[in-house]
Amino acid sequence: YTAKYVMDMAQQILFTQDIAATLDEVLSGYVYDRLFVLTDENTRRRCLPLLSASKALASAGYINIQPDDTHKTLDSLASVWQELSDRRATRHSMMVNLGGGMVTDLGGFAAATFKRGIRYINIPTTLLGAVDAAVGGKTGINFNGLKNEIGAFAPAEAVLVAVSFFRTLSREHLLSGFAEMLKHGLISTTAIYDRLFTLDLSRPDSAEMLSCLEESIGVKQRVVEQDPHEAGIRKSLNFGHTVGHAFESFSHHRHHPVQHGYAVAWGLVCELILSHRRLGFPLDTVRRFAAFVRENYGVFPITCSDYDYLYERMTHDKKNDADTINFTLLSDVGRVVIDQTATRQEIEIVLDLYRDMFGI
């Protein structure tokens, strides 16, 4: 089998065509007393069979939780702790998180906090999970209606990326992950950014997709390596997320939840508009990006009467200091400017322009 190491860091990232053999190879490098696998109902049914050849998992204990972000809760977290406790997990146990961002976020936090921390491995099964949640060491759960409000920095021992999991994803789920790849392109180089628009999303297991994915994850890893605890440049990874998380929360509030990546795509448009107004980001690039998002992600409808709720959600963003809303903005592709603030009036103007641009 072939497994490609991207970086030899504290957190190994491996790209593989044989996920079972690679997992066994990685686990052979650790000493542990008990092994546990965390899945949700979907990944247990659809993804676990791809690991059936793993010898290490033959004696593992399996923990299952409910799928999707609405279950990334304290109750689900407590159920994982309970299972680990009931099955006599110790500080020397090991956990494998098999799933999308919800599973790797919650599973990572469960591992980070049980017995004050056990080691874990992430195997992302969605494009979004691979390019975003599984990498970088952020773990957590939603709380009080807020995304990832409770959590910890606790990197996985390894992240194993196998594109074979992506073959069964819907176009909607592929686009959700692709939004984070677009963000990585925007904060890196024009070459990486422009290449993304040539990608054929109908062939997620193609060599070109794998190459772009390696490139995108590399962007995140280089940033995380420089700033593991988000004291400075790691804030660049939050581009599009201040508004995007507000949109996502609002979609749940009105009982029509949207995919995380879709909310990020619309948030990127808004924060590019703000970047243009504040830092002179090229308007033609904003328009091209907005046209791509509208064509592929559709429109997130909002009215002026929704501004109060959206603004209030933005005030809860974890990047904020005191009473100001903190943004990461761009003066051009690859030119990141962190710690930018905007007044409520400026934010409402941006939302007006977003609505104009999308014909709302």
Tab-separated table of C-alpha atoms in Angstrom:
chain	number	residue	atom	x	y	z
A	1	TYR	CA	0.000	0.000	0.000
A	2	THR	CA	1.080	3.597	-0.377
A	3	ALA	CA	0.761	6.300	2.233
A	4	LYS	CA	2.148	9.750	1.661
A	5	TYR	CA	3.386	11.806	4.600
A	6	VAL	CA	2.798	15.497	4.032
A	7	MET	CA	4.724	16.775	7.043
A	8	ASP	CA	6.708	15.142	9.789
A	9	MET	CA	5.303	17.186	12.662
A	10	ALA	CA	3.641	16.491	15.990
A	11	GLN	CA	0.522	15.803	13.953
A	12	GLN	CA	1.198	13.369	11.118
A	13	ILE	CA	-0.957	13.749	8.021
A	14	LEU	CA	-1.042	10.782	5.701
A	15	PHE	CA	-2.728	10.421	2.317
A	16	THR	CA	-3.433	6.821	1.484
A	17	GLN	CA	-5.136	4.522	-1.007
A	18	ASP	CA	-5.325	1.710	1.574
A	19	ILE	CA	-6.852	3.092	4.732
A	20	ALA	CA	-6.943	-0.188	6.685
A	21	ALA	CA	-3.259	-0.988	6.117
A	22	THR	CA	-2.231	2.593	6.878
A	23	LEU	CA	-4.214	2.644	10.121
A	24	ASP	CA	-2.573	-0.604	11.246
A	25	GLU	CA	0.839	0.790	10.359
A	26	VAL	CA	0.231	3.958	12.379
A	27	LEU	CA	-1.227	2.128	15.379
A	28	SER	CA	1.741	-0.264	15.424
A	29	GLY	CA	3.860	2.693	16.499
A	30	TYR	CA	1.910	3.153	19.747
A	31	VAL	CA	1.521	1.209	22.952
A	32	TYR	CA	-2.031	1.288	24.311
A	33	ASP	CA	-4.133	-0.913	26.552
A	34	ARG	CA	-7.515	-0.484	24.851
A	35	LEU	CA	-8.572	0.846	21.460
A	36	PHE	CA	-11.883	2.555	20.751
A	37	VAL	CA	-13.499	3.676	17.496
A	38	LEU	CA	-15.985	6.550	17.494
A	39	THR	CA	-18.503	6.708	14.638
A	40	ASP	CA	-21.849	8.273	13.985
A	41	GLU	CA	-24.706	6.214	12.567
A	42	ASN	CA	-23.852	7.155	8.977
A	43	THR	CA	-20.115	6.478	9.141
A	44	ARG	CA	-20.657	3.245	11.039
A	45	ARG	CA	-22.826	1.988	8.185
A	46	ARG	CA	-21.059	3.470	5.159
A	47	CYS	CA	-17.415	3.977	6.134
A	48	LEU	CA	-16.517	1.383	8.729
A	49	PRO	CA	-16.677	-1.446	6.129
A	50	LEU	CA	-13.681	0.144	4.363
A	51	LEU	CA	-11.678	-0.642	7.504
A	52	SER	CA	-12.781	-4.286	7.719
A	53	ALA	CA	-9.298	-5.517	6.789
A	54	SER	CA	-7.702	-3.744	9.767
A	55	LYS	CA	-6.190	-6.236	12.220
A	56	ALA	CA	-5.895	-3.621	14.962
A	57	LEU	CA	-9.629	-2.908	14.927
A	58	ALA	CA	-10.538	-6.563	15.409
A	59	SER	CA	-10.286	-6.111	19.181
A	60	ALA	CA	-11.498	-2.490	19.336
A	61	GLY	CA	-14.522	-1.233	21.214
A	62	TYR	CA	-17.047	0.739	19.169
A	63	ILE	CA	-18.861	3.866	20.312
A	64	ASN	CA	-21.687	5.267	18.200
A	65	ILE	CA	-23.336	8.696	18.337
A	66	GLN	CA	-26.126	10.424	16.425
A	67	PRO	CA	-25.073	12.162	13.179
A	68	ASP	CA	-24.965	15.817	12.058
A	69	ASP	CA	-24.090	19.061	13.785
A	70	THR	CA	-27.298	19.248	15.822
A	71	HIS	CA	-25.875	16.408	17.939
A	72	LYS	CA	-22.492	18.053	18.580
A	73	THR	CA	-23.703	18.685	22.105
A	74	LEU	CA	-22.820	18.243	25.746
A	75	ASP	CA	-25.218	15.287	25.923
A	76	SER	CA	-23.434	13.479	23.082
A	77	LEU	CA	-20.065	14.287	24.632
A	78	ALA	CA	-21.199	12.900	27.993
A	79	SER	CA	-22.400	9.717	26.280
A	80	VAL	CA	-18.906	9.167	24.856
A	81	TRP	CA	-17.319	9.771	28.269
A	82	GLN	CA	-19.806	7.308	29.752
A	83	GLU	CA	-18.981	4.628	27.191
A	84	LEU	CA	-15.244	5.075	27.765
A	85	SER	CA	-15.771	4.841	31.516
A	86	ASP	CA	-18.061	1.806	31.305
A	87	ARG	CA	-15.543	0.013	29.081
A	88	ARG	CA	-12.693	0.752	31.471
A	89	ALA	CA	-10.694	3.094	29.274
A	90	THR	CA	-7.559	4.458	30.946
A	91	ARG	CA	-5.092	7.258	30.280
A	92	HIS	CA	-3.180	4.707	28.187
A	93	SER	CA	-6.114	3.980	25.867
A	94	MET	CA	-6.392	5.176	22.265
A	95	MET	CA	-9.337	6.412	20.217
A	96	VAL	CA	-9.947	6.547	16.456
A	97	ASN	CA	-12.478	9.124	15.280
A	98	LEU	CA	-14.076	7.975	12.016
A	99	GLY	CA	-16.373	10.613	10.573
A	100	GLY	CA	-16.898	14.145	9.406
A	101	GLY	CA	-16.137	17.324	11.305
A	102	MET	CA	-18.800	16.691	13.918
A	103	VAL	CA	-17.231	13.338	14.896
A	104	THR	CA	-13.624	14.565	14.847
A	105	ASP	CA	-14.492	17.750	16.774
A	106	LEU	CA	-16.515	15.976	19.453
A	107	GLY	CA	-14.303	12.886	19.546
A	108	GLY	CA	-11.167	14.975	19.830
A	109	PHE	CA	-12.652	16.926	22.734
A	110	ALA	CA	-13.801	13.724	24.434
A	111	ALA	CA	-10.273	12.314	24.099
A	112	ALA	CA	-8.670	15.559	25.271
A	113	THR	CA	-10.737	15.643	28.454
A	114	PHE	CA	-11.234	11.998	29.463
A	115	LYS	CA	-8.739	11.129	32.233
A	116	ARG	CA	-7.199	14.545	31.416
A	117	GLY	CA	-6.371	13.344	27.936
A	118	ILE	CA	-5.956	10.187	25.882
A	119	ARG	CA	-4.346	9.936	22.452
A	120	TYR	CA	-6.476	9.832	19.342
A	121	ILE	CA	-6.339	9.537	15.551
A	122	ASN	CA	-8.687	11.241	13.087
A	123	ILE	CA	-9.936	9.580	9.916
A	124	PRO	CA	-12.084	12.216	8.157
A	125	THR	CA	-14.795	10.752	5.936
A	126	THR	CA	-15.960	13.994	4.320
A	127	LEU	CA	-14.098	16.535	2.224
A	128	LEU	CA	-14.993	19.235	4.778
A	129	GLY	CA	-13.644	17.115	7.615
A	130	ALA	CA	-10.417	16.371	5.763
A	131	VAL	CA	-9.627	19.925	4.768
A	132	ASP	CA	-10.821	21.615	7.933
A	133	ALA	CA	-11.980	20.025	11.184
A	134	ALA	CA	-9.681	16.984	11.374
A	135	VAL	CA	-6.484	19.008	10.958
A	136	GLY	CA	-5.017	21.631	13.257
A	137	GLY	CA	-5.879	20.486	16.754
A	138	LYS	CA	-9.104	22.374	17.410
A	139	THR	CA	-11.731	20.281	19.175
A	140	GLY	CA	-15.080	21.157	20.686
A	141	ILE	CA	-18.848	21.106	20.841
A	142	ASN	CA	-21.649	23.575	20.227
A	143	PHE	CA	-23.203	25.175	23.296
A	144	ASN	CA	-26.024	27.620	23.955
A	145	GLY	CA	-26.747	27.909	20.235
A	146	LEU	CA	-23.157	28.891	19.434
A	147	LYS	CA	-20.769	27.008	17.153
A	148	ASN	CA	-17.797	25.335	18.861
A	149	GLU	CA	-18.297	27.451	21.973
A	150	ILE	CA	-16.687	24.883	24.294
A	151	GLY	CA	-13.474	23.125	23.323
A	152	ALA	CA	-9.722	22.777	23.559
A	153	PHE	CA	-6.586	22.769	21.440
A	154	ALA	CA	-5.627	19.083	21.373
A	155	PRO	CA	-4.022	17.782	18.153
A	156	ALA	CA	-4.607	14.242	16.947
A	157	GLU	CA	-1.576	11.990	16.880
A	158	ALA	CA	-2.256	11.463	13.187
A	159	VAL	CA	-4.790	12.347	10.498
A	160	LEU	CA	-5.376	9.702	7.829
A	161	VAL	CA	-6.903	11.005	4.596
A	162	ALA	CA	-8.359	8.501	2.138
A	163	VAL	CA	-10.263	9.904	-0.850
A	164	SER	CA	-12.084	6.575	-1.179
A	165	PHE	CA	-14.494	7.886	1.471
A	166	PHE	CA	-15.453	10.845	-0.735
A	167	ARG	CA	-16.808	8.777	-3.634
A	168	THR	CA	-20.211	8.400	-1.995
A	169	LEU	CA	-20.577	12.049	-0.990
A	170	SER	CA	-23.348	14.123	-2.541
A	171	ARG	CA	-22.446	17.216	-4.534
A	172	GLU	CA	-23.787	19.266	-1.616
A	173	HIS	CA	-21.312	17.690	0.801
A	174	LEU	CA	-18.450	18.058	-1.672
A	175	LEU	CA	-19.261	21.737	-2.120
A	176	SER	CA	-19.361	22.179	1.641
A	177	GLY	CA	-15.760	21.016	1.898
A	178	PHE	CA	-14.746	22.894	-1.221
A	179	ALA	CA	-15.691	26.198	0.448
A	180	GLU	CA	-12.891	25.696	2.959
A	181	MET	CA	-10.515	24.914	0.093
A	182	LEU	CA	-11.544	28.207	-1.518
A	183	LYS	CA	-10.769	29.973	1.754
A	184	HIS	CA	-7.320	28.369	1.869
A	185	GLY	CA	-6.750	29.507	-1.699
A	186	LEU	CA	-7.760	33.076	-0.898
A	187	ILE	CA	-5.352	33.333	2.041
A	188	SER	CA	-2.413	31.657	0.265
A	189	THR	CA	-1.420	32.354	-3.359
A	190	THR	CA	-3.091	33.234	-6.630
A	191	ALA	CA	-1.719	29.987	-8.137
A	192	ILE	CA	-3.435	27.822	-5.497
A	193	TYR	CA	-6.601	29.939	-5.640
A	194	ASP	CA	-6.922	29.984	-9.440
A	195	ARG	CA	-6.260	26.241	-9.717
A	196	LEU	CA	-9.365	25.503	-7.639
A	197	PHE	CA	-11.646	26.905	-10.335
A	198	THR	CA	-10.356	24.294	-12.783
A	199	LEU	CA	-11.240	21.367	-10.501
A	200	ASP	CA	-13.940	18.926	-11.618
A	201	LEU	CA	-16.007	18.265	-8.491
A	202	SER	CA	-17.817	15.415	-10.217
A	203	ARG	CA	-14.644	13.291	-9.823
A	204	PRO	CA	-13.735	13.529	-6.125
A	205	ASP	CA	-11.352	10.577	-6.196
A	206	SER	CA	-9.317	11.862	-9.128
A	207	ALA	CA	-5.586	12.544	-8.903
A	208	GLU	CA	-6.281	16.241	-9.471
A	209	MET	CA	-8.664	16.359	-6.510
A	210	LEU	CA	-6.119	14.592	-4.300
A	211	SER	CA	-3.392	16.992	-5.390
A	212	CYS	CA	-5.560	20.043	-4.644
A	213	LEU	CA	-6.556	18.552	-1.313
A	214	GLU	CA	-2.926	17.984	-0.308
A	215	GLU	CA	-2.162	21.562	-1.322
A	216	SER	CA	-5.101	22.934	0.666
A	217	ILE	CA	-4.322	20.975	3.817
A	218	GLY	CA	-0.715	22.089	3.439
A	219	VAL	CA	-1.850	25.720	3.584
A	220	LYS	CA	-3.619	25.093	6.885
A	221	GLN	CA	-0.765	23.075	8.359
A	222	ARG	CA	1.817	25.766	7.607
A	223	VAL	CA	-0.352	28.338	9.353
A	224	VAL	CA	-1.017	26.078	12.355
A	225	GLU	CA	2.672	25.255	12.671
A	226	GLN	CA	3.487	28.974	12.970
A	227	ASP	CA	0.679	29.706	15.425
A	228	PRO	CA	-0.812	26.611	17.097
A	229	HIS	CA	-2.971	28.491	19.616
A	230	GLU	CA	-4.327	31.304	17.425
A	231	ALA	CA	-2.328	34.160	18.941
A	232	GLY	CA	-1.662	35.740	15.544
A	233	ILE	CA	-1.530	34.492	11.947
A	234	ARG	CA	-3.743	31.447	12.620
A	235	LYS	CA	-6.611	33.948	12.717
A	236	SER	CA	-6.271	33.970	8.912
A	237	LEU	CA	-8.019	30.578	8.921
A	238	ASN	CA	-11.115	32.318	10.280
A	239	PHE	CA	-11.559	34.327	7.091
A	240	GLY	CA	-15.225	34.130	6.082
A	241	HIS	CA	-16.241	32.572	9.375
A	242	THR	CA	-17.340	35.580	11.413
A	243	VAL	CA	-20.250	36.173	9.058
A	244	GLY	CA	-20.409	32.508	8.019
A	245	HIS	CA	-20.997	31.245	11.546
A	246	ALA	CA	-23.703	33.892	12.019
A	247	PHE	CA	-25.425	32.670	8.848
A	248	GLU	CA	-25.117	29.065	10.026
A	249	SER	CA	-26.576	29.865	13.455
A	250	PHE	CA	-29.388	31.802	11.802
A	251	SER	CA	-30.209	28.841	9.543
A	252	HIS	CA	-30.669	26.669	12.640
A	253	HIS	CA	-32.655	29.422	14.361
A	254	ARG	CA	-35.201	29.435	11.541
A	255	HIS	CA	-35.224	25.621	11.363
A	256	HIS	CA	-33.717	25.361	7.871
A	257	PRO	CA	-30.112	24.358	8.668
A	258	VAL	CA	-27.505	24.740	5.942
A	259	GLN	CA	-24.209	22.910	5.478
A	260	HIS	CA	-21.281	24.563	7.278
A	261	GLY	CA	-19.372	25.073	4.040
A	262	TYR	CA	-22.342	26.755	2.395
A	263	ALA	CA	-22.525	29.269	5.251
A	264	VAL	CA	-18.771	29.815	4.918
A	265	ALA	CA	-19.091	30.402	1.160
A	266	TRP	CA	-21.675	33.156	1.733
A	267	GLY	CA	-19.591	34.473	4.627
A	268	LEU	CA	-16.550	34.658	2.349
A	269	VAL	CA	-18.507	36.828	-0.082
A	270	CYS	CA	-19.479	39.217	2.727
A	271	GLU	CA	-15.968	39.423	4.128
A	272	LEU	CA	-14.513	39.976	0.654
A	273	ILE	CA	-16.934	42.884	0.293
A	274	LEU	CA	-15.723	44.227	3.643
A	275	SER	CA	-12.118	43.647	2.509
A	276	HIS	CA	-12.822	45.707	-0.612
A	277	ARG	CA	-14.342	48.545	1.399
A	278	ARG	CA	-11.672	48.590	4.105
A	279	LEU	CA	-8.491	47.452	2.339
A	280	GLY	CA	-9.119	47.860	-1.373
A	281	PHE	CA	-9.421	44.157	-2.231
A	282	PRO	CA	-9.961	44.052	-6.042
A	283	LEU	CA	-13.652	44.434	-6.863
A	284	ASP	CA	-13.460	42.268	-9.984
A	285	THR	CA	-12.173	39.374	-7.870
A	286	VAL	CA	-15.057	39.884	-5.428
A	287	ARG	CA	-17.561	39.800	-8.290
A	288	ARG	CA	-16.031	36.689	-9.861
A	289	PHE	CA	-16.065	34.883	-6.519
A	290	ALA	CA	-19.646	35.955	-5.745
A	291	ALA	CA	-20.796	34.741	-9.167
A	292	PHE	CA	-19.186	31.348	-8.570
A	293	VAL	CA	-20.805	31.064	-5.130
A	294	ARG	CA	-24.221	32.063	-6.432
A	295	GLU	CA	-24.010	29.549	-9.277
A	296	ASN	CA	-22.848	26.648	-7.095
A	297	TYR	CA	-24.146	27.372	-3.599
A	298	GLY	CA	-27.259	29.359	-4.369
A	299	VAL	CA	-28.454	32.244	-2.217
A	300	PHE	CA	-28.848	32.557	1.534
A	301	PRO	CA	-31.894	34.835	1.831
A	302	ILE	CA	-31.864	37.555	4.489
A	303	THR	CA	-33.792	40.777	5.012
A	304	CYS	CA	-33.078	43.959	6.953
A	305	SER	CA	-35.151	42.604	9.820
A	306	ASP	CA	-32.623	39.762	10.232
A	307	TYR	CA	-29.686	42.099	10.871
A	308	ASP	CA	-30.259	42.299	14.630
A	309	TYR	CA	-29.980	38.532	15.018
A	310	LEU	CA	-26.965	38.247	12.705
A	311	TYR	CA	-25.120	41.079	14.440
A	312	GLU	CA	-25.820	39.579	17.861
A	313	ARG	CA	-24.399	36.230	16.702
A	314	MET	CA	-21.263	37.969	15.437
A	315	THR	CA	-20.703	39.566	18.850
A	316	HIS	CA	-20.297	36.053	20.295
A	317	ASP	CA	-17.512	35.094	17.903
A	318	LYS	CA	-14.484	33.670	19.753
A	319	LYS	CA	-12.054	35.976	17.897
A	320	ASN	CA	-13.577	39.093	19.434
A	321	ASP	CA	-11.861	41.286	21.985
A	322	ALA	CA	-13.956	43.171	24.539
A	323	ASP	CA	-16.933	44.726	22.721
A	324	THR	CA	-15.494	44.810	19.180
A	325	ILE	CA	-16.167	42.352	16.365
A	326	ASN	CA	-12.870	41.096	15.009
A	327	PHE	CA	-12.384	40.163	11.357
A	328	THR	CA	-9.590	38.707	9.292
A	329	LEU	CA	-9.571	40.573	5.963
A	330	LEU	CA	-7.572	40.567	2.726
A	331	SER	CA	-6.032	43.406	0.737
A	332	ASP	CA	-5.570	40.933	-2.156
A	333	VAL	CA	-5.381	37.184	-2.653
A	334	GLY	CA	-2.711	35.938	-0.265
A	335	ARG	CA	-2.369	39.272	1.550
A	336	VAL	CA	-3.931	38.701	4.957
A	337	VAL	CA	-4.609	41.454	7.478
A	338	ILE	CA	-5.683	40.168	10.896
A	339	ASP	CA	-7.339	41.966	13.826
A	340	GLN	CA	-9.580	44.212	11.772
A	341	THR	CA	-12.727	45.611	13.364
A	342	ALA	CA	-15.949	46.883	11.859
A	343	THR	CA	-18.803	48.924	13.287
A	344	ARG	CA	-22.383	47.747	13.252
A	345	GLN	CA	-23.122	50.279	10.519
A	346	GLU	CA	-20.300	48.929	8.333
A	347	ILE	CA	-21.497	45.352	8.848
A	348	GLU	CA	-25.044	46.297	7.873
A	349	ILE	CA	-23.745	48.027	4.720
A	350	VAL	CA	-21.864	44.821	3.844
A	351	LEU	CA	-25.059	42.799	4.323
A	352	ASP	CA	-26.899	45.294	2.093
A	353	LEU	CA	-24.264	44.884	-0.615
A	354	TYR	CA	-24.362	41.095	-0.268
A	355	ARG	CA	-28.124	41.204	-0.838
A	356	ASP	CA	-27.652	43.477	-3.854
A	357	MET	CA	-24.958	41.214	-5.312
A	358	PHE	CA	-27.179	38.138	-4.937
A	359	GLY	CA	-30.371	39.866	-6.087
A	360	ILE	CA	-32.187	39.416	-2.762
